[in-house]
Amino acid sequence: MSANLHPEASPCLHVITDASLPPAVLEQAAPELERSGLPLKVGEASPQGRELVLFDGRLGPSHATLLQREPPALLLATREPGGLPSQWEMRVLGSLLRGETMMPRGVMVARLWLERVADIQAASAEAAALVESSRGSRVAAGLAADVMHELAANALLDAPVDASGTPRYAHRRDEVQEVAAEDACEVALAVGEGGIYLEAVDRFGRLTPAPIARALSSLGGRVQVNASGGGAGLGLRRILEHGELIAVRVVPGRETRMLCVVGFGEARRRAALPKSLLYFQS
């Protein structure tokens, strides 16, 4: 599937900080963001423009309202010394906005075509094996397998709808062994700066910020099962908890591309480590 379905100029970003950071961070981070090629208006919040919110990376329920803005705010962690965003996250952000591939450059990217439910498990096993071959821990391999499973299942089983907008498979997951050829999806895996990059792409472009906001709202609390999409509603929460960065690009009616980067570092308390959350709809 083409990564560049909507070539366009990058939208102007109104860059602000939230209450988790001192105001001086904005002055320190702005030159780095500008060098990454992003068009910026620094320190100007705008109810109409797209906001890039720099924060300490501690995602929680309070950030759900930022995702529900129109357009949704982009949440970029400042995980580096001195309160700076990482270079690799700024690269992903720029690629997200420009409609370019978000996978790391200059490395081998494995791409798998999924048509059967059994292919989901195969993709998960591929993710685990790639982490282990890259000298990641078994725990990190398990987390990568879990994220790949959730991304692939969402793209293969939850995304497809018929002409009337009715889900084809989401409400009968246990019965489905294989999807129609036109409903197949693609996943990609690669190791780059930040960890293992896991991506799933569907042909329907239906993912809105709402289910991600609901998952955000549940962080740190008891899991609330939501079966409205056909599954248990837990997958997005696991993706948020396990990932270092989650980036979503949606072309309505045409494509949803969801990327999660899972780090190889310390696995304990991973849910509380800095995270970036970037949702962009063309």
CSV table of C-alpha atoms in Angstrom, one decimal:
chain,number,residue,atom,x,y,z
A,1,MET,CA,0.0,0.0,0.0
A,2,SER,CA,1.3,3.5,-0.8
A,3,ALA,CA,2.4,5.5,2.1
A,4,ASN,CA,1.9,8.8,0.3
A,5,LEU,CA,-1.8,8.8,-0.6
A,6,HIS,CA,-2.2,12.5,0.1
A,7,PRO,CA,0.9,14.6,-0.8
A,8,GLU,CA,0.4,18.0,0.6
A,9,ALA,CA,2.3,20.8,2.4
A,10,SER,CA,2.8,20.1,6.1
A,11,PRO,CA,0.2,22.0,8.1
A,12,CYS,CA,1.4,24.8,10.3
A,13,LEU,CA,1.8,23.8,13.9
A,14,HIS,CA,1.1,26.0,16.9
A,15,VAL,CA,3.7,24.8,19.4
A,16,ILE,CA,2.9,25.1,23.1
A,17,THR,CA,3.9,23.4,26.3
A,18,ASP,CA,1.6,22.0,28.9
A,19,ALA,CA,1.7,22.4,32.7
A,20,SER,CA,4.1,19.5,33.1
A,21,LEU,CA,7.0,21.6,31.6
A,22,PRO,CA,8.6,25.0,32.6
A,23,PRO,CA,8.1,27.7,29.9
A,24,ALA,CA,11.8,27.8,29.2
A,25,VAL,CA,11.5,24.3,27.5
A,26,LEU,CA,9.7,25.9,24.6
A,27,GLU,CA,12.6,28.2,23.8
A,28,GLN,CA,15.1,25.3,24.0
A,29,ALA,CA,13.0,22.9,21.9
A,30,ALA,CA,11.8,25.3,19.1
A,31,PRO,CA,15.2,25.5,17.3
A,32,GLU,CA,15.4,21.7,17.2
A,33,LEU,CA,11.8,21.4,15.9
A,34,GLU,CA,12.5,24.0,13.2
A,35,ARG,CA,15.7,22.2,12.1
A,36,SER,CA,13.6,19.1,11.6
A,37,GLY,CA,11.7,20.9,8.9
A,38,LEU,CA,8.4,21.5,10.7
A,39,PRO,CA,6.5,24.7,10.0
A,40,LEU,CA,6.0,26.2,13.4
A,41,LYS,CA,4.3,29.1,15.2
A,42,VAL,CA,6.0,29.0,18.7
A,43,GLY,CA,4.0,29.7,21.8
A,44,GLU,CA,0.7,30.5,20.0
A,45,ALA,CA,-2.2,28.4,21.0
A,46,SER,CA,-5.0,28.5,18.5
A,47,PRO,CA,-8.6,27.1,18.7
A,48,GLN,CA,-8.6,26.7,14.9
A,49,GLY,CA,-5.0,25.6,14.2
A,50,ARG,CA,-3.3,22.3,14.8
A,51,GLU,CA,-1.5,22.3,18.1
A,52,LEU,CA,1.8,20.5,18.9
A,53,VAL,CA,1.9,20.1,22.6
A,54,LEU,CA,5.2,19.4,24.2
A,55,PHE,CA,4.9,17.6,27.5
A,56,ASP,CA,6.9,15.4,29.9
A,57,GLY,CA,5.5,12.2,28.1
A,58,ARG,CA,3.5,10.9,31.0
A,59,LEU,CA,0.3,10.1,29.2
A,60,GLY,CA,-2.8,9.9,31.3
A,61,PRO,CA,-6.6,10.5,31.3
A,62,SER,CA,-6.1,14.3,31.3
A,63,HIS,CA,-4.7,14.1,27.7
A,64,ALA,CA,-7.9,12.6,26.3
A,65,THR,CA,-9.5,16.1,25.9
A,66,LEU,CA,-6.5,17.2,23.8
A,67,LEU,CA,-7.1,14.3,21.4
A,68,GLN,CA,-10.8,15.3,21.2
A,69,ARG,CA,-10.0,18.8,19.9
A,70,GLU,CA,-10.7,19.7,16.3
A,71,PRO,CA,-8.2,19.1,14.9
A,72,PRO,CA,-6.7,16.8,17.5
A,73,ALA,CA,-3.6,18.0,19.3
A,74,LEU,CA,-0.3,16.2,18.6
A,75,LEU,CA,1.4,15.2,21.9
A,76,LEU,CA,5.2,15.1,21.7
A,77,ALA,CA,7.3,13.8,24.6
A,78,THR,CA,10.4,15.7,25.8
A,79,ARG,CA,12.4,12.6,26.8
A,80,GLU,CA,15.9,13.9,26.0
A,81,PRO,CA,18.2,15.7,28.5
A,82,GLY,CA,17.4,19.4,28.7
A,83,GLY,CA,13.7,18.8,28.0
A,84,LEU,CA,14.1,18.2,24.2
A,85,PRO,CA,12.1,15.8,22.0
A,86,SER,CA,14.2,13.0,20.5
A,87,GLN,CA,15.4,13.3,16.9
A,88,TRP,CA,13.7,10.0,15.9
A,89,GLU,CA,10.3,11.2,17.2
A,90,MET,CA,10.6,14.5,15.4
A,91,ARG,CA,11.5,12.6,12.2
A,92,VAL,CA,8.4,10.4,12.6
A,93,LEU,CA,6.3,13.5,13.2
A,94,GLY,CA,7.5,15.2,10.1
A,95,SER,CA,6.9,12.1,8.0
A,96,LEU,CA,3.4,11.7,9.5
A,97,LEU,CA,2.5,15.2,8.4
A,98,ARG,CA,4.1,15.0,5.0
A,99,GLY,CA,2.4,11.7,4.1
A,100,GLU,CA,5.8,9.9,3.9
A,101,THR,CA,6.7,6.6,5.3
A,102,MET,CA,7.1,6.6,9.1
A,103,MET,CA,9.3,3.5,9.1
A,104,PRO,CA,13.0,4.1,9.9
A,105,ARG,CA,15.2,4.9,6.9
A,106,GLY,CA,18.3,3.0,5.9
A,107,VAL,CA,17.3,-0.3,7.5
A,108,MET,CA,15.6,-3.5,6.2
A,109,VAL,CA,11.8,-3.3,6.5
A,110,ALA,CA,9.9,-6.5,6.5
A,111,ARG,CA,6.4,-6.3,5.0
A,112,LEU,CA,3.7,-9.0,5.4
A,113,TRP,CA,0.4,-9.3,3.7
A,114,LEU,CA,-2.4,-10.6,6.0
A,115,GLU,CA,-5.5,-12.4,4.8
A,116,ARG,CA,-6.1,-15.1,7.4
A,117,VAL,CA,-6.5,-14.9,11.1
A,118,ALA,CA,-3.5,-17.3,11.4
A,119,ASP,CA,-1.4,-14.6,9.7
A,120,ILE,CA,-1.9,-12.4,12.8
A,121,GLN,CA,-0.1,-14.9,15.0
A,122,ALA,CA,2.6,-15.3,12.4
A,123,ALA,CA,3.2,-11.5,12.3
A,124,SER,CA,3.4,-11.5,16.1
A,125,ALA,CA,6.0,-14.2,16.1
A,126,GLU,CA,8.0,-12.3,13.5
A,127,ALA,CA,8.0,-9.2,15.8
A,128,ALA,CA,9.2,-11.3,18.8
A,129,ALA,CA,11.9,-12.9,16.7
A,130,LEU,CA,13.1,-9.6,15.4
A,131,VAL,CA,13.5,-8.2,18.9
A,132,GLU,CA,15.4,-11.2,20.1
A,133,SER,CA,17.7,-11.2,17.0
A,134,SER,CA,18.4,-7.5,17.8
A,135,ARG,CA,19.5,-8.5,21.4
A,136,GLY,CA,16.3,-7.3,23.0
A,137,SER,CA,15.0,-9.0,26.1
A,138,ARG,CA,12.4,-11.7,26.1
A,139,VAL,CA,10.1,-9.3,27.9
A,140,ALA,CA,10.5,-6.7,25.1
A,141,ALA,CA,10.0,-9.5,22.6
A,142,GLY,CA,6.7,-10.4,24.3
A,143,LEU,CA,5.5,-6.8,24.3
A,144,ALA,CA,6.3,-6.4,20.7
A,145,ALA,CA,4.4,-9.5,19.8
A,146,ASP,CA,1.4,-8.3,21.8
A,147,VAL,CA,1.4,-4.9,20.1
A,148,MET,CA,1.8,-6.5,16.6
A,149,HIS,CA,-1.1,-8.8,17.4
A,150,GLU,CA,-3.3,-5.8,18.4
A,151,LEU,CA,-2.4,-3.7,15.4
A,152,ALA,CA,-2.9,-6.6,13.0
A,153,ALA,CA,-6.2,-7.7,14.5
A,154,ASN,CA,-7.5,-4.1,14.3
A,155,ALA,CA,-6.5,-3.7,10.7
A,156,LEU,CA,-7.7,-7.2,9.5
A,157,LEU,CA,-10.8,-7.7,11.5
A,158,ASP,CA,-12.1,-4.4,12.9
A,159,ALA,CA,-11.5,-2.0,10.1
A,160,PRO,CA,-13.3,-3.7,7.1
A,161,VAL,CA,-16.9,-2.6,6.5
A,162,ASP,CA,-19.4,-3.2,3.7
A,163,ALA,CA,-20.9,-0.6,1.5
A,164,SER,CA,-23.4,0.4,4.1
A,165,GLY,CA,-20.7,0.9,6.7
A,166,THR,CA,-21.5,-2.3,8.7
A,167,PRO,CA,-18.5,-4.1,10.0
A,168,ARG,CA,-17.8,-7.4,8.2
A,169,TYR,CA,-15.9,-9.3,10.8
A,170,ALA,CA,-15.6,-7.3,14.0
A,171,HIS,CA,-18.6,-8.8,15.7
A,172,ARG,CA,-17.8,-12.4,14.7
A,173,ARG,CA,-14.1,-12.7,15.3
A,174,ASP,CA,-14.4,-16.2,16.7
A,175,GLU,CA,-16.0,-17.4,13.5
A,176,VAL,CA,-13.6,-15.9,10.9
A,177,GLN,CA,-10.7,-17.8,9.5
A,178,GLU,CA,-10.0,-15.7,6.4
A,179,VAL,CA,-11.1,-12.3,5.1
A,180,ALA,CA,-12.1,-11.4,1.5
A,181,ALA,CA,-9.1,-10.5,-0.7
A,182,GLU,CA,-10.2,-6.8,-0.8
A,183,ASP,CA,-10.2,-6.7,3.0
A,184,ALA,CA,-6.6,-7.9,3.5
A,185,CYS,CA,-4.2,-5.6,5.3
A,186,GLU,CA,-0.4,-5.0,5.4
A,187,VAL,CA,2.0,-4.9,8.4
A,188,ALA,CA,5.6,-3.8,8.5
A,189,LEU,CA,8.4,-4.4,11.0
A,190,ALA,CA,11.9,-2.9,11.4
A,191,VAL,CA,14.4,-2.0,14.0
A,192,GLY,CA,15.6,1.6,14.2
A,193,GLU,CA,16.4,4.3,16.7
A,194,GLY,CA,13.9,4.0,19.6
A,195,GLY,CA,13.3,0.3,19.3
A,196,ILE,CA,11.2,-1.9,17.0
A,197,TYR,CA,8.8,-0.1,14.6
A,198,LEU,CA,5.5,-2.0,14.1
A,199,GLU,CA,2.9,-0.7,11.6
A,200,ALA,CA,-0.4,-1.9,10.3
A,201,VAL,CA,-2.3,-0.5,7.3
A,202,ASP,CA,-5.9,-1.0,6.3
A,203,ARG,CA,-7.9,0.2,3.3
A,204,PHE,CA,-10.8,1.8,5.1
A,205,GLY,CA,-9.6,4.9,7.0
A,206,ARG,CA,-12.2,4.6,9.7
A,207,LEU,CA,-10.2,5.1,12.9
A,208,THR,CA,-11.3,8.3,14.7
A,209,PRO,CA,-9.7,9.8,17.8
A,210,ALA,CA,-12.6,8.7,20.0
A,211,PRO,CA,-11.5,5.1,20.8
A,212,ILE,CA,-7.9,6.3,21.4
A,213,ALA,CA,-9.3,9.0,23.8
A,214,ARG,CA,-11.3,6.3,25.6
A,215,ALA,CA,-8.2,4.2,26.0
A,216,LEU,CA,-6.3,7.2,27.3
A,217,SER,CA,-9.1,7.9,29.8
A,218,SER,CA,-8.7,4.5,31.2
A,219,LEU,CA,-4.9,4.7,31.8
A,220,GLY,CA,-4.0,4.2,35.5
A,221,GLY,CA,-7.5,2.9,36.3
A,222,ARG,CA,-9.4,-0.4,36.1
A,223,VAL,CA,-9.9,-1.7,32.6
A,224,GLN,CA,-13.3,-0.9,31.2
A,225,VAL,CA,-14.4,-3.5,28.6
A,226,ASN,CA,-16.0,-1.8,25.5
A,227,ALA,CA,-17.4,-4.3,23.0
A,228,SER,CA,-18.9,-1.6,20.7
A,229,GLY,CA,-16.2,-2.2,18.0
A,230,GLY,CA,-16.6,-6.0,18.1
A,231,GLY,CA,-13.6,-6.8,20.4
A,232,ALA,CA,-13.0,-6.3,24.1
A,233,GLY,CA,-11.8,-2.7,23.6
A,234,LEU,CA,-8.6,-3.5,25.4
A,235,GLY,CA,-6.2,-3.5,22.5
A,236,LEU,CA,-5.6,0.2,22.2
A,237,ARG,CA,-4.9,0.5,25.9
A,238,ARG,CA,-2.2,-2.2,25.6
A,239,ILE,CA,-0.7,-0.4,22.6
A,240,LEU,CA,-0.5,2.8,24.6
A,241,GLU,CA,0.9,1.1,27.6
A,242,HIS,CA,3.6,-0.8,25.7
A,243,GLY,CA,4.7,1.8,23.2
A,244,GLU,CA,7.2,4.6,23.2
A,245,LEU,CA,5.5,6.4,20.4
A,246,ILE,CA,2.1,5.9,18.7
A,247,ALA,CA,1.5,7.6,15.4
A,248,VAL,CA,-1.7,7.4,13.4
A,249,ARG,CA,-2.4,8.8,9.9
A,250,VAL,CA,-6.0,8.5,8.5
A,251,VAL,CA,-7.2,9.3,5.0
A,252,PRO,CA,-10.9,8.9,5.6
A,253,GLY,CA,-12.5,6.1,3.5
A,254,ARG,CA,-9.1,5.1,2.1
A,255,GLU,CA,-6.5,4.2,4.7
A,256,THR,CA,-5.6,4.0,8.3
A,257,ARG,CA,-1.8,3.7,9.0
A,258,MET,CA,-1.0,3.0,12.7
A,259,LEU,CA,2.6,2.9,13.9
A,260,CYS,CA,3.8,1.9,17.4
A,261,VAL,CA,7.5,1.9,18.5
A,262,VAL,CA,8.3,-0.5,21.3
A,263,GLY,CA,11.6,0.2,23.1
A,264,PHE,CA,14.1,-2.4,24.1
A,265,GLY,CA,14.8,-0.8,27.5
A,266,GLU,CA,13.6,-1.5,31.0
A,267,ALA,CA,10.3,-3.3,30.9
A,268,ARG,CA,9.2,-2.6,34.5
A,269,ARG,CA,6.8,0.4,34.9
A,270,ARG,CA,6.8,0.7,31.1
A,271,ALA,CA,3.3,2.1,31.1
A,272,ALA,CA,4.7,5.2,33.1
A,273,LEU,CA,7.6,5.9,30.7
A,274,PRO,CA,7.5,8.9,28.4
A,275,LYS,CA,5.3,8.4,25.3
A,276,SER,CA,4.4,10.5,22.3
A,277,LEU,CA,0.9,10.2,20.8
A,278,LEU,CA,0.4,11.6,17.3
A,279,TYR,CA,-3.0,11.4,15.5
A,280,PHE,CA,-3.3,13.1,12.1
A,281,GLN,CA,-6.2,13.0,9.7
A,282,SER,CA,-5.8,14.3,6.2
